[in-house]
Amino acid sequence: MKFFVDTADTADIRELAATGLLDGVTTNPTLIHKSGRKFMEVVEEICGIVDGPVSAEVVALDHETMMKEAEILRKIADNVCIKVPLTIDGLKTCKALTDDGTLVNVTLCFSANQALLAAKAGASFISPFVGRHDDNGFDGLKLIEDIRLIYDNYQFDTEILAASLRHPIHVLECAKIGADVITAPPAVIKMLSKHVLTDKGLEGFAADWAKTGQTIL
Ligand code: E4P
């Protein structure tokens, strides 16, 4: 399973990239706003930090303008992945861009039928929003399960990028279901390494090692 981080904070991206565990980055207009930086400039910096796909989202709602925005965004770097919304215009844009060899992430997916359309439009990634689905009284993980089943039924190449993940259990369940990629905030990714018994065990080992009076170096 690939790990993407969902942020436009380059300090956090650098820290995670240094672990060697980061496969890509997703951004959206809200995350760009949070960064307080210029969109093009921050995307260019992120593309230089990670080798994997970096999602940069169009903001237009019509196909023609989405294509013009995508044209500008894809010139930033080879690893830019154009993010388009799950609308008819977004799907049309997805088809045109992927036919041309551009990576496309179709975002704001809240139903398996929407995911089916994205796969038919040749999307590189489909982003079902698990947390926001849960927030609205639906079952976000069931959505991932349904999409997995449909994509496997027809051997679609589109990768399921489970998004809007809020905690480590979301990540665990997505891994069990077989999501191809997860994207999560830096704090959630860091939390995956934590366990109270790991900390307790380390404390015990450190105390006993000190009693031996030895050093390794
Ligand atoms: C995915 O690409 C989105 O940027 C993201 O996962 C949205 O998450 P949120 O619901 O926490 O805003």
mmCIF file with all atom_site columns, C-alpha atoms and ligand atoms in Angstrom:
data_model
loop_
_atom_site.group_PDB
_atom_site.id
_atom_site.type_symbol
_atom_site.label_atom_id
_atom_site.label_alt_id
_atom_site.label_comp_id
_atom_site.label_asym_id
_atom_site.label_entity_id
_atom_site.label_seq_id
_atom_site.pdbx_PDB_ins_code
_atom_site.Cartn_x
_atom_site.Cartn_y
_atom_site.Cartn_z
_atom_site.occupancy
_atom_site.B_iso_or_equiv
_atom_site.pdbx_formal_charge
_atom_site.auth_seq_id
_atom_site.auth_comp_id
_atom_site.auth_asym_id
_atom_site.auth_atom_id
_atom_site.pdbx_PDB_model_num
ATOM   1   C CA . MET A 1 1   ? 0.000   0.000  0.000   1.00 0.00 ? 1   MET A CA 1
ATOM   2   C CA . LYS A 1 2   ? 1.298   3.453  -0.925  1.00 0.00 ? 2   LYS A CA 1
ATOM   3   C CA . PHE A 1 3   ? 1.382   6.287  1.608   1.00 0.00 ? 3   PHE A CA 1
ATOM   4   C CA . PHE A 1 4   ? 0.615   9.851  0.526   1.00 0.00 ? 4   PHE A CA 1
ATOM   5   C CA . VAL A 1 5   ? 0.527   12.772 2.948   1.00 0.00 ? 5   VAL A CA 1
ATOM   6   C CA . ASP A 1 6   ? -2.398  15.194 2.771   1.00 0.00 ? 6   ASP A CA 1
ATOM   7   C CA . THR A 1 7   ? -0.825  18.599 3.362   1.00 0.00 ? 7   THR A CA 1
ATOM   8   C CA . ALA A 1 8   ? 0.817   21.614 1.718   1.00 0.00 ? 8   ALA A CA 1
ATOM   9   C CA . ASP A 1 9   ? 3.146   22.135 4.689   1.00 0.00 ? 9   ASP A CA 1
ATOM   10  C CA . THR A 1 10  ? 6.591   21.572 3.202   1.00 0.00 ? 10  THR A CA 1
ATOM   11  C CA . ALA A 1 11  ? 8.307   21.188 6.600   1.00 0.00 ? 11  ALA A CA 1
ATOM   12  C CA . ASP A 1 12  ? 6.023   18.241 7.403   1.00 0.00 ? 12  ASP A CA 1
ATOM   13  C CA . ILE A 1 13  ? 6.537   16.795 3.911   1.00 0.00 ? 13  ILE A CA 1
ATOM   14  C CA . ARG A 1 14  ? 10.330  17.015 4.239   1.00 0.00 ? 14  ARG A CA 1
ATOM   15  C CA . GLU A 1 15  ? 10.218  15.312 7.650   1.00 0.00 ? 15  GLU A CA 1
ATOM   16  C CA . LEU A 1 16  ? 8.121   12.412 6.346   1.00 0.00 ? 16  LEU A CA 1
ATOM   17  C CA . ALA A 1 17  ? 10.045  12.137 3.066   1.00 0.00 ? 17  ALA A CA 1
ATOM   18  C CA . ALA A 1 18  ? 13.243  11.670 5.100   1.00 0.00 ? 18  ALA A CA 1
ATOM   19  C CA . THR A 1 19  ? 11.827  8.407  6.511   1.00 0.00 ? 19  THR A CA 1
ATOM   20  C CA . GLY A 1 20  ? 11.765  6.938  3.005   1.00 0.00 ? 20  GLY A CA 1
ATOM   21  C CA . LEU A 1 21  ? 8.147   5.859  3.594   1.00 0.00 ? 21  LEU A CA 1
ATOM   22  C CA . LEU A 1 22  ? 6.405   8.604  1.639   1.00 0.00 ? 22  LEU A CA 1
ATOM   23  C CA . ASP A 1 23  ? 5.116   7.747  -1.847  1.00 0.00 ? 23  ASP A CA 1
ATOM   24  C CA . GLY A 1 24  ? 3.318   10.981 -2.760  1.00 0.00 ? 24  GLY A CA 1
ATOM   25  C CA . VAL A 1 25  ? 1.443   14.085 -1.643  1.00 0.00 ? 25  VAL A CA 1
ATOM   26  C CA . THR A 1 26  ? -2.125  15.332 -1.998  1.00 0.00 ? 26  THR A CA 1
ATOM   27  C CA . THR A 1 27  ? -3.114  18.976 -1.718  1.00 0.00 ? 27  THR A CA 1
ATOM   28  C CA . ASN A 1 28  ? -6.413  20.779 -2.137  1.00 0.00 ? 28  ASN A CA 1
ATOM   29  C CA . PRO A 1 29  ? -7.435  24.476 -2.168  1.00 0.00 ? 29  PRO A CA 1
ATOM   30  C CA . THR A 1 30  ? -8.125  24.407 1.594   1.00 0.00 ? 30  THR A CA 1
ATOM   31  C CA . LEU A 1 31  ? -4.651  23.026 2.351   1.00 0.00 ? 31  LEU A CA 1
ATOM   32  C CA . ILE A 1 32  ? -3.060  25.629 0.043   1.00 0.00 ? 32  ILE A CA 1
ATOM   33  C CA . HIS A 1 33  ? -4.979  28.355 1.909   1.00 0.00 ? 33  HIS A CA 1
ATOM   34  C CA . LYS A 1 34  ? -3.771  26.911 5.233   1.00 0.00 ? 34  LYS A CA 1
ATOM   35  C CA . SER A 1 35  ? -0.145  27.018 4.025   1.00 0.00 ? 35  SER A CA 1
ATOM   36  C CA . GLY A 1 36  ? -0.488  30.774 3.376   1.00 0.00 ? 36  GLY A CA 1
ATOM   37  C CA . ARG A 1 37  ? 1.697   30.353 0.267   1.00 0.00 ? 37  ARG A CA 1
ATOM   38  C CA . LYS A 1 38  ? 1.372   30.851 -3.490  1.00 0.00 ? 38  LYS A CA 1
ATOM   39  C CA . PHE A 1 39  ? -0.172  27.746 -5.104  1.00 0.00 ? 39  PHE A CA 1
ATOM   40  C CA . MET A 1 40  ? 2.291   27.309 -8.002  1.00 0.00 ? 40  MET A CA 1
ATOM   41  C CA . GLU A 1 41  ? 5.319   27.996 -5.817  1.00 0.00 ? 41  GLU A CA 1
ATOM   42  C CA . VAL A 1 42  ? 4.355   25.531 -3.071  1.00 0.00 ? 42  VAL A CA 1
ATOM   43  C CA . VAL A 1 43  ? 3.449   22.772 -5.570  1.00 0.00 ? 43  VAL A CA 1
ATOM   44  C CA . GLU A 1 44  ? 6.795   23.241 -7.314  1.00 0.00 ? 44  GLU A CA 1
ATOM   45  C CA . GLU A 1 45  ? 8.631   22.938 -3.978  1.00 0.00 ? 45  GLU A CA 1
ATOM   46  C CA . ILE A 1 46  ? 6.684   19.789 -3.023  1.00 0.00 ? 46  ILE A CA 1
ATOM   47  C CA . CYS A 1 47  ? 7.426   18.209 -6.426  1.00 0.00 ? 47  CYS A CA 1
ATOM   48  C CA . GLY A 1 48  ? 11.109  18.685 -5.698  1.00 0.00 ? 48  GLY A CA 1
ATOM   49  C CA . ILE A 1 49  ? 10.854  16.952 -2.304  1.00 0.00 ? 49  ILE A CA 1
ATOM   50  C CA . VAL A 1 50  ? 9.051   13.761 -3.364  1.00 0.00 ? 50  VAL A CA 1
ATOM   51  C CA . ASP A 1 51  ? 9.509   11.677 -6.507  1.00 0.00 ? 51  ASP A CA 1
ATOM   52  C CA . GLY A 1 52  ? 5.941   10.322 -6.431  1.00 0.00 ? 52  GLY A CA 1
ATOM   53  C CA . PRO A 1 53  ? 2.699   11.954 -7.583  1.00 0.00 ? 53  PRO A CA 1
ATOM   54  C CA . VAL A 1 54  ? 1.811   15.369 -6.162  1.00 0.00 ? 54  VAL A CA 1
ATOM   55  C CA . SER A 1 55  ? -1.876  16.210 -6.577  1.00 0.00 ? 55  SER A CA 1
ATOM   56  C CA . ALA A 1 56  ? -2.637  19.807 -7.541  1.00 0.00 ? 56  ALA A CA 1
ATOM   57  C CA . GLU A 1 57  ? -6.315  20.664 -7.911  1.00 0.00 ? 57  GLU A CA 1
ATOM   58  C CA . VAL A 1 58  ? -7.997  22.691 -10.644 1.00 0.00 ? 58  VAL A CA 1
ATOM   59  C CA . VAL A 1 59  ? -10.519 25.227 -9.360  1.00 0.00 ? 59  VAL A CA 1
ATOM   60  C CA . ALA A 1 60  ? -12.603 25.850 -12.494 1.00 0.00 ? 60  ALA A CA 1
ATOM   61  C CA . LEU A 1 61  ? -15.971 24.122 -12.793 1.00 0.00 ? 61  LEU A CA 1
ATOM   62  C CA . ASP A 1 62  ? -16.192 23.907 -16.592 1.00 0.00 ? 62  ASP A CA 1
ATOM   63  C CA . HIS A 1 63  ? -14.197 21.575 -18.836 1.00 0.00 ? 63  HIS A CA 1
ATOM   64  C CA . GLU A 1 64  ? -12.573 24.227 -21.047 1.00 0.00 ? 64  GLU A CA 1
ATOM   65  C CA . THR A 1 65  ? -11.209 26.245 -18.131 1.00 0.00 ? 65  THR A CA 1
ATOM   66  C CA . MET A 1 66  ? -10.184 23.074 -16.255 1.00 0.00 ? 66  MET A CA 1
ATOM   67  C CA . MET A 1 67  ? -8.102  22.101 -19.312 1.00 0.00 ? 67  MET A CA 1
ATOM   68  C CA . LYS A 1 68  ? -6.443  25.531 -19.365 1.00 0.00 ? 68  LYS A CA 1
ATOM   69  C CA . GLU A 1 69  ? -5.640  25.306 -15.635 1.00 0.00 ? 69  GLU A CA 1
ATOM   70  C CA . ALA A 1 70  ? -4.357  21.739 -16.020 1.00 0.00 ? 70  ALA A CA 1
ATOM   71  C CA . GLU A 1 71  ? -2.112  22.894 -18.871 1.00 0.00 ? 71  GLU A CA 1
ATOM   72  C CA . ILE A 1 72  ? -0.429  25.361 -16.509 1.00 0.00 ? 72  ILE A CA 1
ATOM   73  C CA . LEU A 1 73  ? -0.262  22.956 -13.554 1.00 0.00 ? 73  LEU A CA 1
ATOM   74  C CA . ARG A 1 74  ? 1.222   20.032 -15.463 1.00 0.00 ? 74  ARG A CA 1
ATOM   75  C CA . LYS A 1 75  ? 4.129   22.211 -16.621 1.00 0.00 ? 75  LYS A CA 1
ATOM   76  C CA . ILE A 1 76  ? 5.269   22.603 -12.988 1.00 0.00 ? 76  ILE A CA 1
ATOM   77  C CA . ALA A 1 77  ? 6.954   19.179 -12.862 1.00 0.00 ? 77  ALA A CA 1
ATOM   78  C CA . ASP A 1 78  ? 6.728   15.657 -14.307 1.00 0.00 ? 78  ASP A CA 1
ATOM   79  C CA . ASN A 1 79  ? 5.269   14.274 -11.064 1.00 0.00 ? 79  ASN A CA 1
ATOM   80  C CA . VAL A 1 80  ? 2.291   16.656 -10.921 1.00 0.00 ? 80  VAL A CA 1
ATOM   81  C CA . CYS A 1 81  ? -1.007  14.785 -10.794 1.00 0.00 ? 81  CYS A CA 1
ATOM   82  C CA . ILE A 1 82  ? -3.968  16.915 -11.859 1.00 0.00 ? 82  ILE A CA 1
ATOM   83  C CA . LYS A 1 83  ? -6.826  16.722 -9.393  1.00 0.00 ? 83  LYS A CA 1
ATOM   84  C CA . VAL A 1 84  ? -10.295 17.193 -10.881 1.00 0.00 ? 84  VAL A CA 1
ATOM   85  C CA . PRO A 1 85  ? -13.696 17.075 -9.170  1.00 0.00 ? 85  PRO A CA 1
ATOM   86  C CA . LEU A 1 86  ? -16.135 14.241 -9.680  1.00 0.00 ? 86  LEU A CA 1
ATOM   87  C CA . THR A 1 87  ? -18.511 16.099 -12.000 1.00 0.00 ? 87  THR A CA 1
ATOM   88  C CA . ILE A 1 88  ? -19.317 15.527 -15.676 1.00 0.00 ? 88  ILE A CA 1
ATOM   89  C CA . ASP A 1 89  ? -16.903 18.337 -16.610 1.00 0.00 ? 89  ASP A CA 1
ATOM   90  C CA . GLY A 1 90  ? -14.284 16.872 -14.268 1.00 0.00 ? 90  GLY A CA 1
ATOM   91  C CA . LEU A 1 91  ? -14.674 13.410 -15.827 1.00 0.00 ? 91  LEU A CA 1
ATOM   92  C CA . LYS A 1 92  ? -14.446 14.872 -19.332 1.00 0.00 ? 92  LYS A CA 1
ATOM   93  C CA . THR A 1 93  ? -11.249 16.645 -18.296 1.00 0.00 ? 93  THR A CA 1
ATOM   94  C CA . CYS A 1 94  ? -9.949  13.420 -16.723 1.00 0.00 ? 94  CYS A CA 1
ATOM   95  C CA . LYS A 1 95  ? -10.492 11.498 -19.976 1.00 0.00 ? 95  LYS A CA 1
ATOM   96  C CA . ALA A 1 96  ? -8.785  14.163 -22.098 1.00 0.00 ? 96  ALA A CA 1
ATOM   97  C CA . LEU A 1 97  ? -5.785  14.432 -19.758 1.00 0.00 ? 97  LEU A CA 1
ATOM   98  C CA . THR A 1 98  ? -5.238  10.702 -19.197 1.00 0.00 ? 98  THR A CA 1
ATOM   99  C CA . ASP A 1 99  ? -5.565  10.015 -22.969 1.00 0.00 ? 99  ASP A CA 1
ATOM   100 C CA . ASP A 1 100 ? -2.660  12.423 -23.221 1.00 0.00 ? 100 ASP A CA 1
ATOM   101 C CA . GLY A 1 101 ? -0.588  10.542 -20.599 1.00 0.00 ? 101 GLY A CA 1
ATOM   102 C CA . THR A 1 102 ? -1.149  12.940 -17.682 1.00 0.00 ? 102 THR A CA 1
ATOM   103 C CA . LEU A 1 103 ? -1.712  11.594 -14.154 1.00 0.00 ? 103 LEU A CA 1
ATOM   104 C CA . VAL A 1 104 ? -5.196  12.443 -12.881 1.00 0.00 ? 104 VAL A CA 1
ATOM   105 C CA . ASN A 1 105 ? -6.718  12.145 -9.417  1.00 0.00 ? 105 ASN A CA 1
ATOM   106 C CA . VAL A 1 106 ? -10.534 12.376 -9.397  1.00 0.00 ? 106 VAL A CA 1
ATOM   107 C CA . THR A 1 107 ? -11.547 13.855 -6.075  1.00 0.00 ? 107 THR A CA 1
ATOM   108 C CA . LEU A 1 108 ? -14.646 14.352 -3.907  1.00 0.00 ? 108 LEU A CA 1
ATOM   109 C CA . CYS A 1 109 ? -15.946 10.828 -4.546  1.00 0.00 ? 109 CYS A CA 1
ATOM   110 C CA . PHE A 1 110 ? -18.826 9.774  -2.291  1.00 0.00 ? 110 PHE A CA 1
ATOM   111 C CA . SER A 1 111 ? -20.392 6.857  -4.162  1.00 0.00 ? 111 SER A CA 1
ATOM   112 C CA . ALA A 1 112 ? -19.268 3.650  -5.856  1.00 0.00 ? 112 ALA A CA 1
ATOM   113 C CA . ASN A 1 113 ? -21.105 4.703  -9.046  1.00 0.00 ? 113 ASN A CA 1
ATOM   114 C CA . GLN A 1 114 ? -19.031 7.880  -9.132  1.00 0.00 ? 114 GLN A CA 1
ATOM   115 C CA . ALA A 1 115 ? -15.900 5.741  -8.754  1.00 0.00 ? 115 ALA A CA 1
ATOM   116 C CA . LEU A 1 116 ? -17.071 3.527  -11.621 1.00 0.00 ? 116 LEU A CA 1
ATOM   117 C CA . LEU A 1 117 ? -17.353 6.594  -13.877 1.00 0.00 ? 117 LEU A CA 1
ATOM   118 C CA . ALA A 1 118 ? -13.892 7.803  -12.852 1.00 0.00 ? 118 ALA A CA 1
ATOM   119 C CA . ALA A 1 119 ? -12.388 4.417  -13.771 1.00 0.00 ? 119 ALA A CA 1
ATOM   120 C CA . LYS A 1 120 ? -14.155 4.515  -17.137 1.00 0.00 ? 120 LYS A CA 1
ATOM   121 C CA . ALA A 1 121 ? -12.714 8.005  -17.657 1.00 0.00 ? 121 ALA A CA 1
ATOM   122 C CA . GLY A 1 122 ? -9.241  6.489  -17.194 1.00 0.00 ? 122 GLY A CA 1
ATOM   123 C CA . ALA A 1 123 ? -8.460  8.115  -13.820 1.00 0.00 ? 123 ALA A CA 1
ATOM   124 C CA . SER A 1 124 ? -5.047  7.259  -12.371 1.00 0.00 ? 124 SER A CA 1
ATOM   125 C CA . PHE A 1 125 ? -6.520  7.670  -8.866  1.00 0.00 ? 125 PHE A CA 1
ATOM   126 C CA . ILE A 1 126 ? -10.013 7.869  -7.390  1.00 0.00 ? 126 ILE A CA 1
ATOM   127 C CA . SER A 1 127 ? -10.286 9.679  -4.046  1.00 0.00 ? 127 SER A CA 1
ATOM   128 C CA . PRO A 1 128 ? -13.235 8.506  -1.905  1.00 0.00 ? 128 PRO A CA 1
ATOM   129 C CA . PHE A 1 129 ? -13.494 10.707 1.205   1.00 0.00 ? 129 PHE A CA 1
ATOM   130 C CA . VAL A 1 130 ? -13.915 8.286  4.107   1.00 0.00 ? 130 VAL A CA 1
ATOM   131 C CA . GLY A 1 131 ? -14.040 10.763 7.025   1.00 0.00 ? 131 GLY A CA 1
ATOM   132 C CA . ARG A 1 132 ? -16.447 13.202 5.387   1.00 0.00 ? 132 ARG A CA 1
ATOM   133 C CA . HIS A 1 133 ? -18.689 10.265 4.427   1.00 0.00 ? 133 HIS A CA 1
ATOM   134 C CA . ASP A 1 134 ? -18.719 9.110  8.068   1.00 0.00 ? 134 ASP A CA 1
ATOM   135 C CA . ASP A 1 135 ? -19.414 12.689 9.235   1.00 0.00 ? 135 ASP A CA 1
ATOM   136 C CA . ASN A 1 136 ? -22.608 12.668 7.173   1.00 0.00 ? 136 ASN A CA 1
ATOM   137 C CA . GLY A 1 137 ? -23.954 9.422  8.595   1.00 0.00 ? 137 GLY A CA 1
ATOM   138 C CA . PHE A 1 138 ? -22.673 7.112  5.833   1.00 0.00 ? 138 PHE A CA 1
ATOM   139 C CA . ASP A 1 139 ? -20.130 4.293  6.083   1.00 0.00 ? 139 ASP A CA 1
ATOM   140 C CA . GLY A 1 140 ? -16.899 5.560  4.528   1.00 0.00 ? 140 GLY A CA 1
ATOM   141 C CA . LEU A 1 141 ? -15.082 2.235  4.801   1.00 0.00 ? 141 LEU A CA 1
ATOM   142 C CA . LYS A 1 142 ? -17.991 0.386  3.144   1.00 0.00 ? 142 LYS A CA 1
ATOM   143 C CA . LEU A 1 143 ? -17.547 2.794  0.235   1.00 0.00 ? 143 LEU A CA 1
ATOM   144 C CA . ILE A 1 144 ? -13.893 1.709  -0.114  1.00 0.00 ? 144 ILE A CA 1
ATOM   145 C CA . GLU A 1 145 ? -15.007 -1.942 0.046   1.00 0.00 ? 145 GLU A CA 1
ATOM   146 C CA . ASP A 1 146 ? -17.606 -1.443 -2.713  1.00 0.00 ? 146 ASP A CA 1
ATOM   147 C CA . ILE A 1 147 ? -15.158 0.333  -4.992  1.00 0.00 ? 147 ILE A CA 1
ATOM   148 C CA . ARG A 1 148 ? -12.558 -2.418 -4.426  1.00 0.00 ? 148 ARG A CA 1
ATOM   149 C CA . LEU A 1 149 ? -15.118 -5.053 -5.434  1.00 0.00 ? 149 LEU A CA 1
ATOM   150 C CA . ILE A 1 150 ? -16.193 -3.185 -8.581  1.00 0.00 ? 150 ILE A CA 1
ATOM   151 C CA . TYR A 1 151 ? -12.644 -2.366 -9.702  1.00 0.00 ? 151 TYR A CA 1
ATOM   152 C CA . ASP A 1 152 ? -11.604 -6.001 -9.188  1.00 0.00 ? 152 ASP A CA 1
ATOM   153 C CA . ASN A 1 153 ? -14.678 -7.280 -11.068 1.00 0.00 ? 153 ASN A CA 1
ATOM   154 C CA . TYR A 1 154 ? -13.574 -5.399 -14.179 1.00 0.00 ? 154 TYR A CA 1
ATOM   155 C CA . GLN A 1 155 ? -9.796  -5.216 -13.614 1.00 0.00 ? 155 GLN A CA 1
ATOM   156 C CA . PHE A 1 156 ? -9.800  -1.412 -13.713 1.00 0.00 ? 156 PHE A CA 1
ATOM   157 C CA . ASP A 1 157 ? -6.284  0.035  -13.337 1.00 0.00 ? 157 ASP A CA 1
ATOM   158 C CA . THR A 1 158 ? -7.488  3.113  -11.430 1.00 0.00 ? 158 THR A CA 1
ATOM   159 C CA . GLU A 1 159 ? -5.900  3.127  -7.973  1.00 0.00 ? 159 GLU A CA 1
ATOM   160 C CA . ILE A 1 160 ? -8.144  3.576  -4.939  1.00 0.00 ? 160 ILE A CA 1
ATOM   161 C CA . LEU A 1 161 ? -6.700  6.495  -2.966  1.00 0.00 ? 161 LEU A CA 1
ATOM   162 C CA . ALA A 1 162 ? -8.552  6.446  0.359   1.00 0.00 ? 162 ALA A CA 1
ATOM   163 C CA . ALA A 1 163 ? -8.784  10.103 1.453   1.00 0.00 ? 163 ALA A CA 1
ATOM   164 C CA . SER A 1 164 ? -10.139 12.154 4.326   1.00 0.00 ? 164 SER A CA 1
ATOM   165 C CA . LEU A 1 165 ? -8.730  9.641  6.817   1.00 0.00 ? 165 LEU A CA 1
ATOM   166 C CA . ARG A 1 166 ? -8.942  10.859 10.381  1.00 0.00 ? 166 ARG A CA 1
ATOM   167 C CA . HIS A 1 167 ? -7.219  8.239  12.554  1.00 0.00 ? 167 HIS A CA 1
ATOM   168 C CA . PRO A 1 168 ? -5.038  5.094  12.475  1.00 0.00 ? 168 PRO A CA 1
ATOM   169 C CA . ILE A 1 169 ? -8.061  2.729  12.480  1.00 0.00 ? 169 ILE A CA 1
ATOM   170 C CA . HIS A 1 170 ? -9.125  4.213  9.140   1.00 0.00 ? 170 HIS A CA 1
ATOM   171 C CA . VAL A 1 171 ? -5.652  3.386  7.779   1.00 0.00 ? 171 VAL A CA 1
ATOM   172 C CA . LEU A 1 172 ? -5.749  -0.142 9.195   1.00 0.00 ? 172 LEU A CA 1
ATOM   173 C CA . GLU A 1 173 ? -9.203  -0.877 7.762   1.00 0.00 ? 173 GLU A CA 1
ATOM   174 C CA . CYS A 1 174 ? -8.238  0.558  4.361   1.00 0.00 ? 174 CYS A CA 1
ATOM   175 C CA . ALA A 1 175 ? -5.196  -1.730 4.322   1.00 0.00 ? 175 ALA A CA 1
ATOM   176 C CA . LYS A 1 176 ? -7.405  -4.738 5.179   1.00 0.00 ? 176 LYS A CA 1
ATOM   177 C CA . ILE A 1 177 ? -9.884  -3.865 2.424   1.00 0.00 ? 177 ILE A CA 1
ATOM   178 C CA . GLY A 1 178 ? -7.070  -3.420 -0.099  1.00 0.00 ? 178 GLY A CA 1
ATOM   179 C CA . ALA A 1 179 ? -7.029  0.308  -0.871  1.00 0.00 ? 179 ALA A CA 1
ATOM   180 C CA . ASP A 1 180 ? -4.046  0.924  -3.155  1.00 0.00 ? 180 ASP A CA 1
ATOM   181 C CA . VAL A 1 181 ? -3.095  4.219  -1.512  1.00 0.00 ? 181 VAL A CA 1
ATOM   182 C CA . ILE A 1 182 ? -4.003  6.145  1.620   1.00 0.00 ? 182 ILE A CA 1
ATOM   183 C CA . THR A 1 183 ? -3.604  9.859  2.091   1.00 0.00 ? 183 THR A CA 1
ATOM   184 C CA . ALA A 1 184 ? -3.693  11.231 5.618   1.00 0.00 ? 184 ALA A CA 1
ATOM   185 C CA . PRO A 1 185 ? -2.573  14.309 7.551   1.00 0.00 ? 185 PRO A CA 1
ATOM   186 C CA . PRO A 1 186 ? 1.030   14.186 8.868   1.00 0.00 ? 186 PRO A CA 1
ATOM   187 C CA . ALA A 1 187 ? -0.180  13.652 12.454  1.00 0.00 ? 187 ALA A CA 1
ATOM   188 C CA . VAL A 1 188 ? -2.158  10.528 11.498  1.00 0.00 ? 188 VAL A CA 1
ATOM   189 C CA . ILE A 1 189 ? 0.806   9.045  9.614   1.00 0.00 ? 189 ILE A CA 1
ATOM   190 C CA . LYS A 1 190 ? 3.115   9.687  12.584  1.00 0.00 ? 190 LYS A CA 1
ATOM   191 C CA . MET A 1 191 ? 0.565   8.130  14.953  1.00 0.00 ? 191 MET A CA 1
ATOM   192 C CA . LEU A 1 192 ? 0.865   4.813  13.079  1.00 0.00 ? 192 LEU A CA 1
ATOM   193 C CA . SER A 1 193 ? 4.265   4.201  14.655  1.00 0.00 ? 193 SER A CA 1
ATOM   194 C CA . LYS A 1 194 ? 3.079   4.813  18.196  1.00 0.00 ? 194 LYS A CA 1
ATOM   195 C CA . HIS A 1 195 ? 2.182   2.219  20.806  1.00 0.00 ? 195 HIS A CA 1
ATOM   196 C CA . VAL A 1 196 ? 2.155   2.665  24.577  1.00 0.00 ? 196 VAL A CA 1
ATOM   197 C CA . LEU A 1 197 ? 3.836   -0.725 25.070  1.00 0.00 ? 197 LEU A CA 1
ATOM   198 C CA . THR A 1 198 ? 6.642   0.241  22.673  1.00 0.00 ? 198 THR A CA 1
ATOM   199 C CA . ASP A 1 199 ? 7.328   3.334  24.813  1.00 0.00 ? 199 ASP A CA 1
ATOM   200 C CA . LYS A 1 200 ? 7.082   1.361  28.043  1.00 0.00 ? 200 LYS A CA 1
ATOM   201 C CA . GLY A 1 201 ? 9.346   -1.392 26.684  1.00 0.00 ? 201 GLY A CA 1
ATOM   202 C CA . LEU A 1 202 ? 11.947  1.166  25.620  1.00 0.00 ? 202 LEU A CA 1
ATOM   203 C CA . GLU A 1 203 ? 11.929  2.766  29.063  1.00 0.00 ? 203 GLU A CA 1
ATOM   204 C CA . GLY A 1 204 ? 12.530  -0.636 30.688  1.00 0.00 ? 204 GLY A CA 1
ATOM   205 C CA . PHE A 1 205 ? 15.357  -1.553 28.299  1.00 0.00 ? 205 PHE A CA 1
ATOM   206 C CA . ALA A 1 206 ? 17.023  1.836  28.759  1.00 0.00 ? 206 ALA A CA 1
ATOM   207 C CA . ALA A 1 207 ? 16.881  1.492  32.571  1.00 0.00 ? 207 ALA A CA 1
ATOM   208 C CA . ASP A 1 208 ? 18.341  -2.049 32.562  1.00 0.00 ? 208 ASP A CA 1
ATOM   209 C CA . TRP A 1 209 ? 21.010  -1.140 30.028  1.00 0.00 ? 209 TRP A CA 1
ATOM   210 C CA . ALA A 1 210 ? 22.128  1.751  32.235  1.00 0.00 ? 210 ALA A CA 1
ATOM   211 C CA . LYS A 1 211 ? 22.565  -0.755 35.089  1.00 0.00 ? 211 LYS A CA 1
ATOM   212 C CA . THR A 1 212 ? 25.045  -2.799 32.987  1.00 0.00 ? 212 THR A CA 1
ATOM   213 C CA . GLY A 1 213 ? 27.348  0.257  32.819  1.00 0.00 ? 213 GLY A CA 1
ATOM   214 C CA . GLN A 1 214 ? 28.196  -0.684 29.219  1.00 0.00 ? 214 GLN A CA 1
ATOM   215 C CA . THR A 1 215 ? 28.235  1.338  25.967  1.00 0.00 ? 215 THR A CA 1
ATOM   216 C CA . ILE A 1 216 ? 28.075  0.202  22.367  1.00 0.00 ? 216 ILE A CA 1
ATOM   217 C CA . LEU A 1 217 ? 30.039  3.101  20.876  1.00 0.00 ? 217 LEU A CA 1
HETATM 218 C C1 . E4P B 2 .   ? -7.808  14.358 -0.418  1.00 0.00 ? 1   E4P B C1 1
HETATM 219 O O1 . E4P B 2 .   ? -7.191  14.465 -1.444  1.00 0.00 ? 1   E4P B O1 1
HETATM 220 C C2 . E4P B 2 .   ? -8.297  15.502 0.362   1.00 0.00 ? 1   E4P B C2 1
HETATM 221 O O2 . E4P B 2 .   ? -7.346  16.530 0.298   1.00 0.00 ? 1   E4P B O2 1
HETATM 222 C C3 . E4P B 2 .   ? -8.467  15.216 1.827   1.00 0.00 ? 1   E4P B C3 1
HETATM 223 O O3 . E4P B 2 .   ? -8.178  13.887 2.171   1.00 0.00 ? 1   E4P B O3 1
HETATM 224 C C4 . E4P B 2 .   ? -9.668  15.817 2.463   1.00 0.00 ? 1   E4P B C4 1
HETATM 225 O O4 . E4P B 2 .   ? -9.680  15.497 3.825   1.00 0.00 ? 1   E4P B O4 1
HETATM 226 P P1 . E4P B 2 .   ? -10.595 16.257 4.900   1.00 0.00 ? 1   E4P B P1 1
HETATM 227 O O5 . E4P B 2 .   ? -11.964 15.694 4.808   1.00 0.00 ? 1   E4P B O5 1
HETATM 228 O O6 . E4P B 2 .   ? -9.954  15.936 6.217   1.00 0.00 ? 1   E4P B O6 1
HETATM 229 O O7 . E4P B 2 .   ? -10.537 17.704 4.537   1.00 0.00 ? 1   E4P B O7 1
#
